[in-house]
Short mmCIF file of C-alpha atoms in Angstrom, two decimals:
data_model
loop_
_atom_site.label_atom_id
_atom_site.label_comp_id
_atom_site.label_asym_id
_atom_site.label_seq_id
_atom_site.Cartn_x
_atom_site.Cartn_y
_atom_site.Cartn_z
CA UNK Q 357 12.17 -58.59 -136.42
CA UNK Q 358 12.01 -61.08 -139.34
CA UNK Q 359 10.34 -59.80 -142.23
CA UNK Q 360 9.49 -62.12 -145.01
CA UNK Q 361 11.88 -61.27 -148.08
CA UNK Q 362 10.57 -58.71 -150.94
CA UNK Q 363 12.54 -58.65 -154.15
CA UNK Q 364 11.09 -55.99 -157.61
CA UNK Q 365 10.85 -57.82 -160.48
CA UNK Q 366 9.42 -56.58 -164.19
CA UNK Q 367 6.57 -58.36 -165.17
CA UNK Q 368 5.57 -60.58 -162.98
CA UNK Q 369 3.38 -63.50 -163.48
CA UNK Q 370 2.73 -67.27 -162.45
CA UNK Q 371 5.54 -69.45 -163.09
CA UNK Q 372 9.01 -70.02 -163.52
CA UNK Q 373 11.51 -67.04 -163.30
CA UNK Q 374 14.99 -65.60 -163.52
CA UNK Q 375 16.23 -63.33 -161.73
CA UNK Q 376 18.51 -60.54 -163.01
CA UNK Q 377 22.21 -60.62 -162.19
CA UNK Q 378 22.20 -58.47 -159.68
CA UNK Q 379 19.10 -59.01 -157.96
CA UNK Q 380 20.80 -63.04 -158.17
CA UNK Q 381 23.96 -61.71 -156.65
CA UNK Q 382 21.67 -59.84 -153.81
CA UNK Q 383 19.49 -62.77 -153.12
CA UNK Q 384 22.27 -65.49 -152.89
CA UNK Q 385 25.28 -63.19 -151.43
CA UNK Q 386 23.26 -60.98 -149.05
CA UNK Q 387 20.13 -62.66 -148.15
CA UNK Q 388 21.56 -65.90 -148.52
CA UNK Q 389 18.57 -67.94 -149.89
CA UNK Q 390 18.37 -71.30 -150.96
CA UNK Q 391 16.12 -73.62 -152.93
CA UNK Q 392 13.16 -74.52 -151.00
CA UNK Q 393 13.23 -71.09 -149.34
CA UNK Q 394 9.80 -68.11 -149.32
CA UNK Q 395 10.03 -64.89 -150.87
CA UNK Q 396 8.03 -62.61 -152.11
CA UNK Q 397 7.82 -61.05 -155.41
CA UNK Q 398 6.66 -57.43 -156.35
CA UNK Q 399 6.02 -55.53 -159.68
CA UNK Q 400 5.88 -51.75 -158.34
CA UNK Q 401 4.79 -50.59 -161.74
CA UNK Q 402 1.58 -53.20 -161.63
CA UNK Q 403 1.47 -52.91 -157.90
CA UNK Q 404 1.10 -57.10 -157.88
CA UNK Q 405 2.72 -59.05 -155.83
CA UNK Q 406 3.22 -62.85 -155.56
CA UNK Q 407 4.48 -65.54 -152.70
CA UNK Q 408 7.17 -67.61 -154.47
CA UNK Q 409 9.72 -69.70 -153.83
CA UNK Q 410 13.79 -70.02 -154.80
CA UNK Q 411 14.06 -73.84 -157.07
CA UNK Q 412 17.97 -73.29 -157.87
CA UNK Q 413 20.89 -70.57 -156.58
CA UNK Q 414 23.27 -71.00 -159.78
CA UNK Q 415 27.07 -69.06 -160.00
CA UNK Q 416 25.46 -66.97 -162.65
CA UNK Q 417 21.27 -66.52 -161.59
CA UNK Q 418 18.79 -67.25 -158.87
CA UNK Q 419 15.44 -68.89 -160.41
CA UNK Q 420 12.15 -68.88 -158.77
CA UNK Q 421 8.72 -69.96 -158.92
CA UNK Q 422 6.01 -67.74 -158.48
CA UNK Q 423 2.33 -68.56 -157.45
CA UNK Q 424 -0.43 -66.36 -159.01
CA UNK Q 425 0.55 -62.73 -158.67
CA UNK Q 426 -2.34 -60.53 -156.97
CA UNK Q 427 -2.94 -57.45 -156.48
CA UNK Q 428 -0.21 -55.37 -153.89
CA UNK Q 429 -1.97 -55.52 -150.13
CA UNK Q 430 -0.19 -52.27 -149.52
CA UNK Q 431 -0.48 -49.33 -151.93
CA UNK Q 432 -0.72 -45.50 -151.74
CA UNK Q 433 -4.19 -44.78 -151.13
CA UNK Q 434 -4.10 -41.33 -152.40
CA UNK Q 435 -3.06 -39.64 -156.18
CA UNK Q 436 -0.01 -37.35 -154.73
CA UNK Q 437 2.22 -35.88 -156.92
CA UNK Q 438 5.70 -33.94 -155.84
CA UNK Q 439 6.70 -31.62 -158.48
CA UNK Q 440 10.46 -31.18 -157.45
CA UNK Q 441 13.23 -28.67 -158.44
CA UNK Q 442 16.03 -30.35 -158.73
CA UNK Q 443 18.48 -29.58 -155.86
CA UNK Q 444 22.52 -29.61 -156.00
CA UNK Q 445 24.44 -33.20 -155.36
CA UNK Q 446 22.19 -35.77 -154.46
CA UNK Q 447 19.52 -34.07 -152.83
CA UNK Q 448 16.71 -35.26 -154.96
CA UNK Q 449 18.09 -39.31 -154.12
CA UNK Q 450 16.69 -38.54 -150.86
CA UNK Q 451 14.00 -36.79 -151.36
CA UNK Q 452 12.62 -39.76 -153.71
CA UNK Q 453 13.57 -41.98 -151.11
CA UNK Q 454 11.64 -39.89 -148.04
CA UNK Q 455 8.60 -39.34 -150.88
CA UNK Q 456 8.20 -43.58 -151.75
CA UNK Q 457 7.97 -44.05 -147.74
CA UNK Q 458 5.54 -41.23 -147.49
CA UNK Q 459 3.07 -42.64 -150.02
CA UNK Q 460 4.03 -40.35 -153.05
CA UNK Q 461 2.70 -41.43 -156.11
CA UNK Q 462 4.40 -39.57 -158.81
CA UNK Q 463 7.72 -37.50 -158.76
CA UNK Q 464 7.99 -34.49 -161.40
CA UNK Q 465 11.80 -33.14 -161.41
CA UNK Q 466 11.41 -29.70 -162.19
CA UNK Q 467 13.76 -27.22 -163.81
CA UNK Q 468 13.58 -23.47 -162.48
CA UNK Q 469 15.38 -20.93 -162.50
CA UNK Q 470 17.00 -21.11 -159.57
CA UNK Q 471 17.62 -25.38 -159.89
CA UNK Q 472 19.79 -27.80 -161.24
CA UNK Q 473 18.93 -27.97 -165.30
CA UNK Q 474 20.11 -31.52 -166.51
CA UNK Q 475 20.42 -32.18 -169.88
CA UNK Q 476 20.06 -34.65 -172.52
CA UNK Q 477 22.01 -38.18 -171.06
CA UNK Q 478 22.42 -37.01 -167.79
CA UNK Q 479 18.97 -36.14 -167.42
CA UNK Q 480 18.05 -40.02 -168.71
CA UNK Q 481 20.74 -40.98 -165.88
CA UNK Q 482 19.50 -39.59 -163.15
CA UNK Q 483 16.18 -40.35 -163.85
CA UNK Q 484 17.05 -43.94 -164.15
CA UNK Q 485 18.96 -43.79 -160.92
CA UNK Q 486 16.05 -42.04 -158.88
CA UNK Q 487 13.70 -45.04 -160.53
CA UNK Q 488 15.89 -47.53 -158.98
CA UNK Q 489 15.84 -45.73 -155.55
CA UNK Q 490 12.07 -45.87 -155.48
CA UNK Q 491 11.75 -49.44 -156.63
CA UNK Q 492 14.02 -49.94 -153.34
CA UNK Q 493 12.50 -47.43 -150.91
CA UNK Q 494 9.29 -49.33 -151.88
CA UNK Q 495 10.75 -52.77 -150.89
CA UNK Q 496 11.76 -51.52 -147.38
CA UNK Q 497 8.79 -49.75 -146.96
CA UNK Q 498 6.79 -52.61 -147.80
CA UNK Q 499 4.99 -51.04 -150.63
CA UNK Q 500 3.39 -53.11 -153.40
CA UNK Q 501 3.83 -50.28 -155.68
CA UNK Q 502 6.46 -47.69 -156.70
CA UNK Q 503 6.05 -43.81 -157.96
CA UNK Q 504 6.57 -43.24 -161.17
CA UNK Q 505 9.29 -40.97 -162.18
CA UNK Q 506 9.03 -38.53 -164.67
CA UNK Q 507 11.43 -36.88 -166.97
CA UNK Q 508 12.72 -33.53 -165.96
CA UNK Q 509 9.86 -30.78 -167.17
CA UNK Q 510 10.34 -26.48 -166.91
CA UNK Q 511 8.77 -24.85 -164.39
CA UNK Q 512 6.01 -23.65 -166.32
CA UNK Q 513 4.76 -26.85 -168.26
CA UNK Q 514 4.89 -28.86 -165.31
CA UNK Q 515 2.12 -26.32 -162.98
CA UNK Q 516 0.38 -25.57 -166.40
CA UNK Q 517 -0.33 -29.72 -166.64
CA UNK Q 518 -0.42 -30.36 -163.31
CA UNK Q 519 -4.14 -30.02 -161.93
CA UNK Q 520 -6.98 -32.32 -163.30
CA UNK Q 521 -9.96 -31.13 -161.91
CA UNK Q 522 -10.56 -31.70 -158.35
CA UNK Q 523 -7.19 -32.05 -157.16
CA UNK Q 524 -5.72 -29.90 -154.44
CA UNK Q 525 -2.58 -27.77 -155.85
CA UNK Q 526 -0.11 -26.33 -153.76
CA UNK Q 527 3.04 -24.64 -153.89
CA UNK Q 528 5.10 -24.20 -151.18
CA UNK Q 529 6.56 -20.55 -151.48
CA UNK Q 530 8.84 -19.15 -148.49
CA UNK Q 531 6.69 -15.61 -149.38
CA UNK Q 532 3.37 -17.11 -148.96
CA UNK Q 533 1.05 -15.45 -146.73
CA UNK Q 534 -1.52 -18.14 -146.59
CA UNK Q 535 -0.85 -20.91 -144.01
CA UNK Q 536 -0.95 -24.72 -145.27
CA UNK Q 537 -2.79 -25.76 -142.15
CA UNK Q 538 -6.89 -25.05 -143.03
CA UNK Q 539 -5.85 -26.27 -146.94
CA UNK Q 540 -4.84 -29.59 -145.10
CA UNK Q 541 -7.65 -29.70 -142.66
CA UNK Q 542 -10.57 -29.25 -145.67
CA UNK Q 543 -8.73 -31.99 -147.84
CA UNK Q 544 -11.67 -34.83 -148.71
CA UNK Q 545 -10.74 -38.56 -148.11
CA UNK Q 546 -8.87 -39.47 -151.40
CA UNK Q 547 -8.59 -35.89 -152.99
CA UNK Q 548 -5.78 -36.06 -155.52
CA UNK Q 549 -2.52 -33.74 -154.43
CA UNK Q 550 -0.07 -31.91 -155.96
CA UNK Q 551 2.75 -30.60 -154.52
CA UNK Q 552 5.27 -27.81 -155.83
CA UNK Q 553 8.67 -27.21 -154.10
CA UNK Q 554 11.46 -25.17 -154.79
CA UNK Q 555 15.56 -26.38 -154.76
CA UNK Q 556 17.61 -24.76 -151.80
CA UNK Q 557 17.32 -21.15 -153.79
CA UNK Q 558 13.53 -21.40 -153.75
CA UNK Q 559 11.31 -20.02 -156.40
CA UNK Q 560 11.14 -16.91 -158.12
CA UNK Q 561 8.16 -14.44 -157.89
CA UNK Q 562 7.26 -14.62 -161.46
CA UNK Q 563 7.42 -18.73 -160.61
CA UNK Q 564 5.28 -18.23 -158.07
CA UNK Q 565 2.71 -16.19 -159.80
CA UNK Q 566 3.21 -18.91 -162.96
CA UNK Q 567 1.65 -21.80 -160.24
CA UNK Q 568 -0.86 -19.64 -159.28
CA UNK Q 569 -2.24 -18.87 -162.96
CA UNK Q 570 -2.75 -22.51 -162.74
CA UNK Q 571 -5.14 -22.55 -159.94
CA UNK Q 572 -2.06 -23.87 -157.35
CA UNK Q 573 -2.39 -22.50 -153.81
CA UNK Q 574 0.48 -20.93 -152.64
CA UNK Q 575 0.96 -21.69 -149.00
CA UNK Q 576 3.56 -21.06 -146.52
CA UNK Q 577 4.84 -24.07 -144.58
CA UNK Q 578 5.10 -22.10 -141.11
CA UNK Q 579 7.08 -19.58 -139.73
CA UNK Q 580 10.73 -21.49 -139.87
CA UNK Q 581 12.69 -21.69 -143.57
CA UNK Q 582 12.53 -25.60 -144.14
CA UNK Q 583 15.14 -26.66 -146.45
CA UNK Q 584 14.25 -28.04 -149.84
CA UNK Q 585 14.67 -31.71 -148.41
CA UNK Q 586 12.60 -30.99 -145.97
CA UNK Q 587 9.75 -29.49 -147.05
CA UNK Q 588 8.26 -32.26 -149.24
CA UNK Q 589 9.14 -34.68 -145.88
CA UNK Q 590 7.09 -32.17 -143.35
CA UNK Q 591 3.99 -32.05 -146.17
CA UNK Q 592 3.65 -35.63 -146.93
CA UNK Q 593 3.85 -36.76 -143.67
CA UNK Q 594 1.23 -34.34 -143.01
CA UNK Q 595 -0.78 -35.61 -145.72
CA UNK Q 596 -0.02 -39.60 -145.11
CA UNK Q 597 -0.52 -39.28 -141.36
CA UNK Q 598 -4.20 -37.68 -141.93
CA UNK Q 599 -5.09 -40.10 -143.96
CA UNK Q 600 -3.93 -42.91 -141.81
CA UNK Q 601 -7.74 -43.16 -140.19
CA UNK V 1057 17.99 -14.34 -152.09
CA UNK V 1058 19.85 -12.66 -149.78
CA UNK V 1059 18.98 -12.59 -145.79
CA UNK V 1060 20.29 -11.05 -142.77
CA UNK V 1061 23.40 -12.94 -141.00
CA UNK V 1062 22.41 -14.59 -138.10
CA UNK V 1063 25.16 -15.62 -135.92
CA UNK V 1064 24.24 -17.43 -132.37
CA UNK V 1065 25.70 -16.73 -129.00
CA UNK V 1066 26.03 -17.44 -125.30
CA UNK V 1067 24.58 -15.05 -123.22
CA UNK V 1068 23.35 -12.21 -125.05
CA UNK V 1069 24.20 -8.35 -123.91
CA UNK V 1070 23.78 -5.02 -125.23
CA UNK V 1071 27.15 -3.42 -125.81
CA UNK V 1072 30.55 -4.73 -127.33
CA UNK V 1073 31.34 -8.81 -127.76
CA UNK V 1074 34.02 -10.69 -128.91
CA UNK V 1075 32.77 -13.39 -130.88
CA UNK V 1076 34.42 -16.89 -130.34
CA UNK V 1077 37.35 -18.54 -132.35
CA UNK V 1078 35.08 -20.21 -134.36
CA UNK V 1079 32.80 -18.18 -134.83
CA UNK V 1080 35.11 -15.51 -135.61
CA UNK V 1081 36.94 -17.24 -138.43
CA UNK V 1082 33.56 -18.12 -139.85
CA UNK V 1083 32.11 -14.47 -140.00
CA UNK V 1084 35.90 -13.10 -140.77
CA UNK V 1085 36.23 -15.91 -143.72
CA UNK V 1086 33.18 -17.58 -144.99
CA UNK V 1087 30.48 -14.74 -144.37
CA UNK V 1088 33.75 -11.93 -145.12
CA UNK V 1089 32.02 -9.50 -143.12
CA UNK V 1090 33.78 -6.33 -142.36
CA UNK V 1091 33.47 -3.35 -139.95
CA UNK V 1092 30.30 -1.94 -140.30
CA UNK V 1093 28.26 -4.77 -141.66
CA UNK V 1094 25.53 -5.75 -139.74
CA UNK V 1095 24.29 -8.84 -138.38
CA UNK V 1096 21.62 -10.51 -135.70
CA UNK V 1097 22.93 -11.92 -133.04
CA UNK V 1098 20.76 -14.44 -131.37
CA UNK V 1099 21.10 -16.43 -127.96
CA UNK V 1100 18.95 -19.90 -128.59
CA UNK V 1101 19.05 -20.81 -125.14
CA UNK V 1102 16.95 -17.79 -123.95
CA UNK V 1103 15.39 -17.34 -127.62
CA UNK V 1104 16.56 -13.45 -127.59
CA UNK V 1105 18.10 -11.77 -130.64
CA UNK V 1106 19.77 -8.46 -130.99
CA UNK V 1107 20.94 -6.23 -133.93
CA UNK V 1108 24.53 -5.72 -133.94
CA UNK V 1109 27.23 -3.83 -136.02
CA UNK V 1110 30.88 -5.65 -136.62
CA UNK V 1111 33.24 -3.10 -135.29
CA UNK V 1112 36.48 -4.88 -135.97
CA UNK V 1113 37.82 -7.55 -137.81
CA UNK V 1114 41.19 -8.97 -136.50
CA UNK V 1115 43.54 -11.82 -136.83
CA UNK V 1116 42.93 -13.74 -133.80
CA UNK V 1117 38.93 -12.27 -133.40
CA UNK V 1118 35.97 -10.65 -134.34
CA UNK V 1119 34.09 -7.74 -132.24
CA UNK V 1120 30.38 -6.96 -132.32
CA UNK V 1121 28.43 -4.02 -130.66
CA UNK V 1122 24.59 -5.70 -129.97
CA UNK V 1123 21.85 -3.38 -129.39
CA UNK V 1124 19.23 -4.29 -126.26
CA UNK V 1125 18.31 -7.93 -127.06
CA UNK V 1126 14.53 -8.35 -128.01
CA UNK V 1127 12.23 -11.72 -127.47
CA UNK V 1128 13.12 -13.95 -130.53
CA UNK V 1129 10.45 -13.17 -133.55
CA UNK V 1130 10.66 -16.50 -134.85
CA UNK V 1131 10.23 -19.34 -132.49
CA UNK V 1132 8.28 -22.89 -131.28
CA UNK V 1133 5.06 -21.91 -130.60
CA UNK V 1134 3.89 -25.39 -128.91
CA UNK V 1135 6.47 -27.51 -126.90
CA UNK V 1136 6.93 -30.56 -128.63
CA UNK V 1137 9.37 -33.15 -127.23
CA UNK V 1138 10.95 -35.93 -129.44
CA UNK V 1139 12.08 -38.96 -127.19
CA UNK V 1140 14.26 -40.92 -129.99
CA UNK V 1141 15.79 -44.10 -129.80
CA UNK V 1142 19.56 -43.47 -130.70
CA UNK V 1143 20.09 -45.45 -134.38
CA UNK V 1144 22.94 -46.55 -135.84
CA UNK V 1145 25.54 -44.54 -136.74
CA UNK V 1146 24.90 -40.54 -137.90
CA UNK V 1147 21.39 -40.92 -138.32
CA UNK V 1148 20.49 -38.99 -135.27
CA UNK V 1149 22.71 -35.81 -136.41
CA UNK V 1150 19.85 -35.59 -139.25
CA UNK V 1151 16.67 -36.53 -136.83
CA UNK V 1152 18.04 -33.77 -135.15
CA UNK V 1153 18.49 -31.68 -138.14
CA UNK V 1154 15.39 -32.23 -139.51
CA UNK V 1155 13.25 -31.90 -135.97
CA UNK V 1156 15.01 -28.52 -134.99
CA UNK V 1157 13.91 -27.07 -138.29
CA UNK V 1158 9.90 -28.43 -137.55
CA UNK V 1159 9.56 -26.76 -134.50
CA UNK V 1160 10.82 -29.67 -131.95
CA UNK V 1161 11.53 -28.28 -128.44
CA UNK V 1162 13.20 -30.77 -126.75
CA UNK V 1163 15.51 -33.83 -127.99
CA UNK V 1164 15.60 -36.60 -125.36
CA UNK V 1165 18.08 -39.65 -126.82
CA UNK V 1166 16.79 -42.44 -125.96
CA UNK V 1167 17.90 -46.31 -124.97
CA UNK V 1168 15.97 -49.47 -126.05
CA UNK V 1169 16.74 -52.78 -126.15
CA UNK V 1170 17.08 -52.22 -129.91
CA UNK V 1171 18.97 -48.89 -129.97
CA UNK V 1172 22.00 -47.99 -129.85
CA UNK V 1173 23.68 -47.10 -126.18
CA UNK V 1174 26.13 -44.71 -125.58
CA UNK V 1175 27.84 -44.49 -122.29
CA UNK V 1176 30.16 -42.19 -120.32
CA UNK V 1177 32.37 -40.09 -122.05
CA UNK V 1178 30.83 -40.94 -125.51
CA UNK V 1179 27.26 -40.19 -124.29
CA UNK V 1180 28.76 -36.10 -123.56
CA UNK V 1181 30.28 -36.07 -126.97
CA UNK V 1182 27.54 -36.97 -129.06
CA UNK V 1183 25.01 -34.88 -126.68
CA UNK V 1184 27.31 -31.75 -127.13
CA UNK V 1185 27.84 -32.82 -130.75
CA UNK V 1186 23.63 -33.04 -131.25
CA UNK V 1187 23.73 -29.32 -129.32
CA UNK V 1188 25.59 -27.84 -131.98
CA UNK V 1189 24.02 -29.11 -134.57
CA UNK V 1190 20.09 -28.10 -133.09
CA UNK V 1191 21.71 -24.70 -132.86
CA UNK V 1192 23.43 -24.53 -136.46
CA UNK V 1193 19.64 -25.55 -137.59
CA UNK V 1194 18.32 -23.22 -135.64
CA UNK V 1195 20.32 -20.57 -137.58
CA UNK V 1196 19.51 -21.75 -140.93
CA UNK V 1197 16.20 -22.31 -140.61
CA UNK V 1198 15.60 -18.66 -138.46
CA UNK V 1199 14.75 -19.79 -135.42
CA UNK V 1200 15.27 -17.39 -132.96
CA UNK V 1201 15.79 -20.62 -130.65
CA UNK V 1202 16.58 -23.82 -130.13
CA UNK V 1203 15.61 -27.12 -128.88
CA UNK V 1204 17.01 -28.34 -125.41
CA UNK V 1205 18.91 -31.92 -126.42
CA UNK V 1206 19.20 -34.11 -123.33
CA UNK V 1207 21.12 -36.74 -122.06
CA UNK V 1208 20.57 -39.93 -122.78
CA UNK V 1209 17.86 -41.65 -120.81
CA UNK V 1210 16.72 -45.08 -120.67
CA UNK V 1211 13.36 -45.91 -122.35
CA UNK V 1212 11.41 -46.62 -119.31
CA UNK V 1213 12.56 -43.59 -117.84
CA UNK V 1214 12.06 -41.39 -120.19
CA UNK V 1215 8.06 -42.40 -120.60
CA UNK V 1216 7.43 -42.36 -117.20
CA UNK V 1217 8.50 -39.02 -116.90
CA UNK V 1218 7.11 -37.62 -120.02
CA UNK V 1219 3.82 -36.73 -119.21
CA UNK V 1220 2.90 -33.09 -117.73
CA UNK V 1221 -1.15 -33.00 -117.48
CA UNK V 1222 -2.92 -32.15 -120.92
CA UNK V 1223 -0.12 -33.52 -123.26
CA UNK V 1224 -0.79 -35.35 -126.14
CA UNK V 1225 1.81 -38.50 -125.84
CA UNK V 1226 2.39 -40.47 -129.14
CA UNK V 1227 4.52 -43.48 -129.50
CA UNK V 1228 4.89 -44.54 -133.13
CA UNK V 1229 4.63 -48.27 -132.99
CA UNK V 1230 4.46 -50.22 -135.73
CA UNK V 1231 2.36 -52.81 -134.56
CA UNK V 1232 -0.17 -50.73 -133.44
CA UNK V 1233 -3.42 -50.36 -134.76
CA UNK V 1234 -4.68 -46.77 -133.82
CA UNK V 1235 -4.44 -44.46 -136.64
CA UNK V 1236 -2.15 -41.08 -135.75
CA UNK V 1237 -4.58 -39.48 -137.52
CA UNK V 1238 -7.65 -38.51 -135.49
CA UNK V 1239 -5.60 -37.82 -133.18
CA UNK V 1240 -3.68 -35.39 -134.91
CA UNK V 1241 -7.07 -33.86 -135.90
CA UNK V 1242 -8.32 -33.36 -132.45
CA UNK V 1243 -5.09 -32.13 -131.18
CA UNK V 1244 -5.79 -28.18 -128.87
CA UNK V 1245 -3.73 -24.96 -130.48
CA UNK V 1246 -1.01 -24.98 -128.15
CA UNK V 1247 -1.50 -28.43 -126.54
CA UNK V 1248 1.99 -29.90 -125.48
CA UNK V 1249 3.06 -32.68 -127.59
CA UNK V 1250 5.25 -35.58 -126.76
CA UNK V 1251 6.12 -38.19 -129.32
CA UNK V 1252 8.06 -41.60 -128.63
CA UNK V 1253 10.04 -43.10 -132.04
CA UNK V 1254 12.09 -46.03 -131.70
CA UNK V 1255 15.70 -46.93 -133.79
CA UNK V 1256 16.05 -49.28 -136.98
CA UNK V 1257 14.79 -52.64 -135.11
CA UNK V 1258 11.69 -50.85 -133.63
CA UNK V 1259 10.05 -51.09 -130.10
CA UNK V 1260 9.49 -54.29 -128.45
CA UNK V 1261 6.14 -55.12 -127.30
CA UNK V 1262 7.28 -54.64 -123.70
CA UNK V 1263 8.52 -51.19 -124.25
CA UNK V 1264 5.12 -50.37 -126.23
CA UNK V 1265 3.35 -51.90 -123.05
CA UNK V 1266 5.97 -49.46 -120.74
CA UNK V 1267 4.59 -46.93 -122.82
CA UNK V 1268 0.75 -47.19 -123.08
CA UNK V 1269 1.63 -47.62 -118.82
CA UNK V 1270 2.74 -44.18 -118.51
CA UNK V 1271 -0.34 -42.66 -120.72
CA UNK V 1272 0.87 -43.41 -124.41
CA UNK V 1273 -0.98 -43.55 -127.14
CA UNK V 1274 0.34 -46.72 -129.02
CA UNK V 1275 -0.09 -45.23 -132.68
CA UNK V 1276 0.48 -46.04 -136.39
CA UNK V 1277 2.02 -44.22 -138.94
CA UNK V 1278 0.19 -45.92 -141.87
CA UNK V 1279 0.38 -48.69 -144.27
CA UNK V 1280 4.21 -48.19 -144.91
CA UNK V 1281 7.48 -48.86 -142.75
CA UNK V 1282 9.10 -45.63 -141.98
CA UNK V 1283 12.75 -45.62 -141.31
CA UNK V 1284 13.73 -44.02 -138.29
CA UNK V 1285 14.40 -40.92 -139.65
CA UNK V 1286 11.26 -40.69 -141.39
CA UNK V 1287 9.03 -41.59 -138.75
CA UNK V 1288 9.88 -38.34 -136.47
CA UNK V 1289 10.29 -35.83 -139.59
CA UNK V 1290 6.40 -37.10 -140.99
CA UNK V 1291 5.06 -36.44 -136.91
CA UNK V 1292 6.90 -33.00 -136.74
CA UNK V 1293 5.72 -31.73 -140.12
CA UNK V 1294 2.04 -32.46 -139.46
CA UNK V 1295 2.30 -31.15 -136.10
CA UNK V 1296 3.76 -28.08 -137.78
CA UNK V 1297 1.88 -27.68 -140.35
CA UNK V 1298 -1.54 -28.39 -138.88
CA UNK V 1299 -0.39 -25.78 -135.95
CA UNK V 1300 0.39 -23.32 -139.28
CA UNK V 1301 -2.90 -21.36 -139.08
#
C-alpha cells in the first residue's frame, strides 16, 4: 500500500523550508525523493499539517515548499493522559510508542518507589529520546499531532495534579477490588482520562492510597497480572476502540 | 512482592514427579528452591493446578510431590480466538505474548497474500516455539491455562471455518468504515469472540471480501494506523477489560 510521505517538522508554515540533516539524509537516502516530488508536512506540537513539495535534494539538505499549513485531519479526539512509572531498560520506549498509536495525549514518567528514578541529565535524555519516539510513532500512525512528554514527576505530585475537574482518574493497582469494566462503560463521549500505572514491581499500598486521596479510582485490570507494558496497551485500546463510534 | 512459584507441566498427577531438564535447572538454579519449598504446579493444557512440595534437589533433576490437582482458579472466562497474519520477523513471539496475558484462547497463524509464510519443517518450529512462549505467559501472568496455538492456516481457510453460531467475528480492516466500537458495546457476557488481524502490509480487499463472506464484521480500529502488534493487543484489552465486571 502506498501511503503518501509524512515527515515532523518544527514550525511549520507556508513557504520555503529546510530540512534538518537528518530528516535530509532520511528523505533523500531512504525515501528517495526528488524535486518535483509530494510530501506531506506535520507539526505534532501544532497538530498542522501541510501538502508540500521537494524543490532541491542537496549533499548537505533537502528543501521544500510548503502550501498553507491547516489544521491535522487526524488528531486524538480525547484528553488522555498516562502517568507512567518508569520501567527497567527500555520499557517506557515502547510503551510511548504503543500510547502515540493508541491516541494518548500526554505521557507523565513517574518516579515510585518501586521504579526507575532518573536524575538530572539523564532524566533530560531520556525524555528527549521518548519525544523523538512519539514524533515518529505519530508519523506511522498517521497522526497530525504528537503527546507531549513530560519531565519525570514523584509519585505523589503527579496524582495530586493530575485531575481537573471532570476527568475520569484511574489507577491500575494489581490489589484493586473494583473492576475497570462499568468505569469504562459510564465514560461520556470526550471525558478527559487519566491513567496511573505501576513499573514491573507495581505500586505500593501507601501509593495506592496516595492516588486515591486524589479522587483516582483504583481499578483492577482483570483477573490475569498484565505486565507494566501491557497494561497501558490493554486500557487505551479499550478506551480508543470505544470511542471509535 | 513476592508470589507463589508456579511451574507448568504435562499431565498433571497427585503423587511424586520428576520435573524436566529444563525445568529442573530452572527451579534448581534461577528460582534456588530446595527440599521443602513449595510450589504450584499447573498443567495449561487441561487448566488444572496442584500444590506441591520439592522433595529433592539433584544434579541431573528435580522431584516434586503434587497434591490432587484442582480446576485452575485463574483462567479465560470467554473463548476468544486471534487468527493473525504471521509478520515479519519476531513480532508474533510478542502478539503472542501480549494476547496470552489478555485472556486469548486460541492462536491461529495465519497466511495472506501480505504475510509472511512458513512452510514444512519451519512452520513446526515456530508453532512449538509460539507454544512455549503462550505457556511461559501463562505462568507470569497466573493463568492457570493457556491458549491452544495452531498451525498455520491459510486465510481463506481459517475464516471459513471460524464461525461457531453466536460468535462475534471481527476483522480489523483498515479500510473499513464500521466503528469496533458499538460493537464492542453490545457484545453478550460470555459471547465467543473471534477476531481477524492482518501482518505489516494489511488485508487486501479480496481477503476483507473472503471475510465479510464467511460472517465478518469488516471493522475499524479508529483514526490511527495500528501496527500489527498493536492492533490485536488494543482488541484483547477491551475485550478484557469490558468482560472485567
Amino acid at each position: 500500500m502506498s501511503r503518501v510521505t509524512r515527515i515532523p517538522v518544527d514550525d511549520l508554515r507556508a513557504g520555503p523550508l529546510d530540512l534538518d540533516a537528518q530528516t535530509s539524509r532520511h528523505v533523500a537516502r531512504v525515501l528517495r525523493l526528488a524535486p518535483g516530488d509530494a510530501l506531506v508536512l506535520f507539526d505534532p506540537e501544532h497538530a498542522l499539517e501541510a501538502t508540500a513539495r521537494v524543490v532541491s535534494v542537496e549533499r548537505d539538505g533537502v528543501r521544500v515548499v510548503a502550501d498553507a499549513p491547516t489544521a491535522a485531519r487526524v488528531r486524538a479526539v480525547r484528553q488522555v493522559t498516562l502517568l507512567q512509572a518508569i520501567g527497567k531498560g527500555d520499557k517506557l520506549d515502547a510503551i510511548v510508542r504503543d500510547a502515540t498509536e493508541l491516541g494518548v495525549t500526554d505521557i507523565v514518567p513517574v518516579e515510585t518507589a518501586r521504579a526507575v528514578v532518573l536524575l538530572g541529565d539523564r532524566a533530560a535524555d531520556r525524555v528527549a529520546r521518548w519525544r523523538r519516539i512519539a514524533i515518529q510513532a505519530a508519523r506511522q500512525s498517521g497522526r497530525g499531532d504528537a503527546p507531549r512528554v513530560h519531565l519525570p514527576r514523584s509519585w505523589g505530585d503527579a496524582v495530586a495534579d493530575a485531575r481537573p475537574a471532570g476527568t475520569l482518574a484511574l489507577c491500575a493497582w494489581e490489589d484493586a477490588e473494583a473492576p475497570i469494566g462499568p468505569l469504562l462503560q459510564g465514560l461520556r463521549p470526550e471525558q478527559p482520562v487519566v491513567l496511573a500505572v505501576g513499573s514491573e514491581g507495581g505500586l505500593t499500598a501507601a501509593e495506592a492510597a496516595e492516588a486515591a486521596a486524589a479522587g483516582f479510582h483504583l481499578v483492577s485490570l482483570g483477573p490475569f497480572i498484565l505486565r507494566t507494558e501491557t497494561a497501558p496497551a490493554a486500557v487505551l485500546g479499550a478506551l480508543l476502540l470505544l470511542t471509535c463510534e
